[in-house]
Each structure stands twice: as structure tokens, then as C-alpha cells.
């Protein structure tokens, strides 16, 4: 069974940093592109970032470019999102998700809440 | 990239059919057959219902179907059931090796 379990969320002050993790199991992690998608409270889904299967290629939404870094450790079956210079508007539930087809996310984690507030 | 346009809400009675539209541009929906649809119940993670415009993942009911015409994609749910009440999001690839852009979401109410 495919499982994605996010962790690392919490309360952080504006300008602070946080690193999210997503532990994957039940599939060959190193074979799949992975994504982060976020959802602000009461709002819609917003794509954040993606990384290819071996970690050699990454892409970011304009709103996080230069502040967030996606990475992966295929030996540990873990996806990461390093978030720096956090702003109030980054407050959201962050989901990790696995591509099952081009530009389609067939597996999602349960999400981890990041709150940016003083 | 601007969000795709979806109606804020739709409703229908059990057994009826409803259609949710998703309007983009010639740079996203109109250029790629890579539109997906997600169902999200309150407090839960999204679930993929349709990918590549009209394909259903294994386990998704055939009451769910997708289509596209020009810059507009559509999700149709036939034989509405109470458990279909949820938020629905479309998403279209828009190039540049990103996932793409999501729609603003549509709240489906089963009357």
C-alpha cells in the first residue's frame, strides 16, 4: 500500500524557516516524480514545487521561488521542502503527492499544517 | 499563470447528473490533454478522479467522466450520491515542467 506521511509543520514567525519531510513507503520511491501542493485555510489547492525521480531537476511556483527548496533522499525514501523567509501568506496545509501519470497526482499524504505568525 | 475558472458551487439531487466546468486558456487547457480532476472531502486529502482529460484511475466509479472542448474542460457526475458531496478541483498542465495550474474549486452539494 502506498503511503505518504508528512511531518515538520508547526508555528513559525515571519522570516523564519521550516523543513517539511514526507516519508514514502509501499512503492519504489526513486522511480517517481514528487510534488508539494499547499492549501491555505478555507482556500483552494496551489501547486508549490516538484522534483524528478533522481533529484536532478526541480521546479517552483513563482510565489516560492528563491525561498523554498525541494529535495529528496532516495536512500531514505524521503521528500523534503526547505522553507525560508516565511511569510504570513505561506500559512497552509502542505501536502506531498506522487505523480501517477503526467501532471496527475494519484497519491497524497494527509498534510501538515504550517502557520506563519508572530 | 492564472487559476483556472470553475463555478463556486453546483448542486443536484440524488440520481441526477451534474457537470462542473473548468475554463482556462490556449496556454493550458487548450494546449494539452493533461487535465485532471480531484475530489476533496472536508479535512481530507484530495483524491484523483480523472486524469488526461477523461481517464479514470482504478477504483474510481464510472459515474465520473471527463471531457474537453477548446479551452474548457468538464467533469460530469451521473447518478449523484450523497457521498459525492465534496469540493472538486480541476488542474491543467501549462508547460515549463511544473504540475500546472489548479482551478479555484467547486463545492458540490447533493440536495
mmCIF file of N, CA and C in Angstrom, chain B residues 1-2 4 23-35 68 70-72 92-96 98-101:
data_model
loop_
_atom_site.group_PDB
_atom_site.id
_atom_site.type_symbol
_atom_site.label_atom_id
_atom_site.label_comp_id
_atom_site.label_asym_id
_atom_site.label_seq_id
_atom_site.Cartn_x
_atom_site.Cartn_y
_atom_site.Cartn_z
ATOM 1 N N UNK B 1 0.867 32.526 -14.344
ATOM 2 C CA UNK B 1 -0.265 31.670 -14.677
ATOM 3 C C UNK B 1 -1.428 32.012 -13.766
ATOM 4 N N UNK B 2 -2.605 32.218 -14.337
ATOM 5 C CA UNK B 2 -3.799 32.475 -13.554
ATOM 6 C C UNK B 2 -4.524 31.172 -13.297
ATOM 7 N N UNK B 4 -7.379 28.433 -13.105
ATOM 8 C CA UNK B 4 -8.466 28.070 -13.994
ATOM 9 C C UNK B 4 -9.794 28.471 -13.351
ATOM 10 N N UNK B 23 -12.547 26.444 -17.014
ATOM 11 C CA UNK B 23 -12.127 27.232 -18.167
ATOM 12 C C UNK B 23 -10.734 27.784 -17.989
ATOM 13 N N UNK B 24 -9.915 27.511 -18.965
ATOM 14 C CA UNK B 24 -8.540 28.012 -18.957
ATOM 15 C C UNK B 24 -8.283 28.842 -20.192
ATOM 16 N N UNK B 25 -7.093 28.702 -20.728
ATOM 17 C CA UNK B 25 -6.681 29.469 -21.898
ATOM 18 C C UNK B 25 -6.017 28.550 -22.918
ATOM 19 N N UNK B 26 -5.600 29.142 -24.017
ATOM 20 C CA UNK B 26 -4.905 28.377 -25.046
ATOM 21 C C UNK B 26 -3.507 27.970 -24.596
ATOM 22 N N UNK B 27 -3.061 28.491 -23.462
ATOM 23 C CA UNK B 27 -1.738 28.142 -22.932
ATOM 24 C C UNK B 27 -1.781 26.946 -21.986
ATOM 25 N N UNK B 28 -2.955 26.595 -21.534
ATOM 26 C CA UNK B 28 -3.040 25.463 -20.606
ATOM 27 C C UNK B 28 -4.065 24.438 -21.101
ATOM 28 N N UNK B 29 -5.327 24.602 -20.727
ATOM 29 C CA UNK B 29 -6.339 23.609 -21.111
ATOM 30 C C UNK B 29 -6.370 23.398 -22.625
ATOM 31 N N UNK B 30 -6.289 24.470 -23.355
ATOM 32 C CA UNK B 30 -6.403 24.371 -24.801
ATOM 33 C C UNK B 30 -5.216 23.759 -25.510
ATOM 34 N N UNK B 31 -4.074 23.693 -24.814
ATOM 35 C CA UNK B 31 -2.850 23.210 -25.461
ATOM 36 C C UNK B 31 -2.477 21.778 -25.114
ATOM 37 N N UNK B 32 -2.999 21.290 -24.009
ATOM 38 C CA UNK B 32 -2.569 19.973 -23.536
ATOM 39 C C UNK B 32 -3.756 19.114 -23.130
ATOM 40 N N UNK B 33 -3.680 17.848 -23.446
ATOM 41 C CA UNK B 33 -4.688 16.895 -22.965
ATOM 42 C C UNK B 33 -4.232 16.334 -21.614
ATOM 43 N N UNK B 34 -3.930 17.255 -20.718
ATOM 44 C CA UNK B 34 -3.408 16.884 -19.402
ATOM 45 C C UNK B 34 -4.201 17.602 -18.327
ATOM 46 N N UNK B 35 -5.508 17.433 -18.389
ATOM 47 C CA UNK B 35 -6.401 17.987 -17.379
ATOM 48 C C UNK B 35 -6.754 16.876 -16.396
ATOM 49 N N UNK B 68 -13.258 17.541 -22.772
ATOM 50 C CA UNK B 68 -12.652 18.848 -23.031
ATOM 51 C C UNK B 68 -13.073 19.332 -24.399
ATOM 52 N N UNK B 70 -11.979 22.808 -26.634
ATOM 53 C CA UNK B 70 -11.256 24.069 -26.676
ATOM 54 C C UNK B 70 -10.536 24.350 -25.370
ATOM 55 N N UNK B 71 -10.814 25.496 -24.791
ATOM 56 C CA UNK B 71 -10.151 25.891 -23.550
ATOM 57 C C UNK B 71 -10.940 25.511 -22.301
ATOM 58 N N UNK B 72 -11.983 24.729 -22.458
ATOM 59 C CA UNK B 72 -12.823 24.359 -21.314
ATOM 60 C C UNK B 72 -12.892 22.842 -21.134
ATOM 61 N N UNK B 92 -4.705 21.795 -14.842
ATOM 62 C CA UNK B 92 -4.207 21.611 -16.195
ATOM 63 C C UNK B 92 -2.712 21.880 -16.261
ATOM 64 N N UNK B 93 -2.022 21.010 -16.960
ATOM 65 C CA UNK B 93 -0.615 21.258 -17.261
ATOM 66 C C UNK B 93 -0.531 22.532 -18.106
ATOM 67 N N UNK B 94 0.542 23.291 -17.856
ATOM 68 C CA UNK B 94 0.715 24.542 -18.598
ATOM 69 C C UNK B 94 2.133 24.702 -19.084
ATOM 70 N N UNK B 95 2.844 23.599 -19.198
ATOM 71 C CA UNK B 95 4.197 23.666 -19.710
ATOM 72 C C UNK B 95 5.217 23.981 -18.636
ATOM 73 N N UNK B 96 6.453 24.120 -19.030
ATOM 74 C CA UNK B 96 7.554 24.515 -18.137
ATOM 75 C C UNK B 96 7.847 23.501 -17.051
ATOM 76 N N UNK B 98 6.233 22.178 -14.775
ATOM 77 C CA UNK B 98 5.554 22.287 -13.484
ATOM 78 C C UNK B 98 4.398 21.300 -13.476
ATOM 79 N N UNK B 99 3.665 21.229 -12.352
ATOM 80 C CA UNK B 99 2.453 20.412 -12.369
ATOM 81 C C UNK B 99 1.407 21.085 -13.241
ATOM 82 N N UNK B 100 1.302 22.400 -13.080
ATOM 83 C CA UNK B 100 0.279 23.135 -13.807
ATOM 84 C C UNK B 100 -0.458 24.068 -12.878
ATOM 85 N N UNK B 101 -1.645 24.415 -13.284
ATOM 86 C CA UNK B 101 -2.429 25.377 -12.522
ATOM 87 C C UNK B 101 -3.762 24.743 -12.128
#
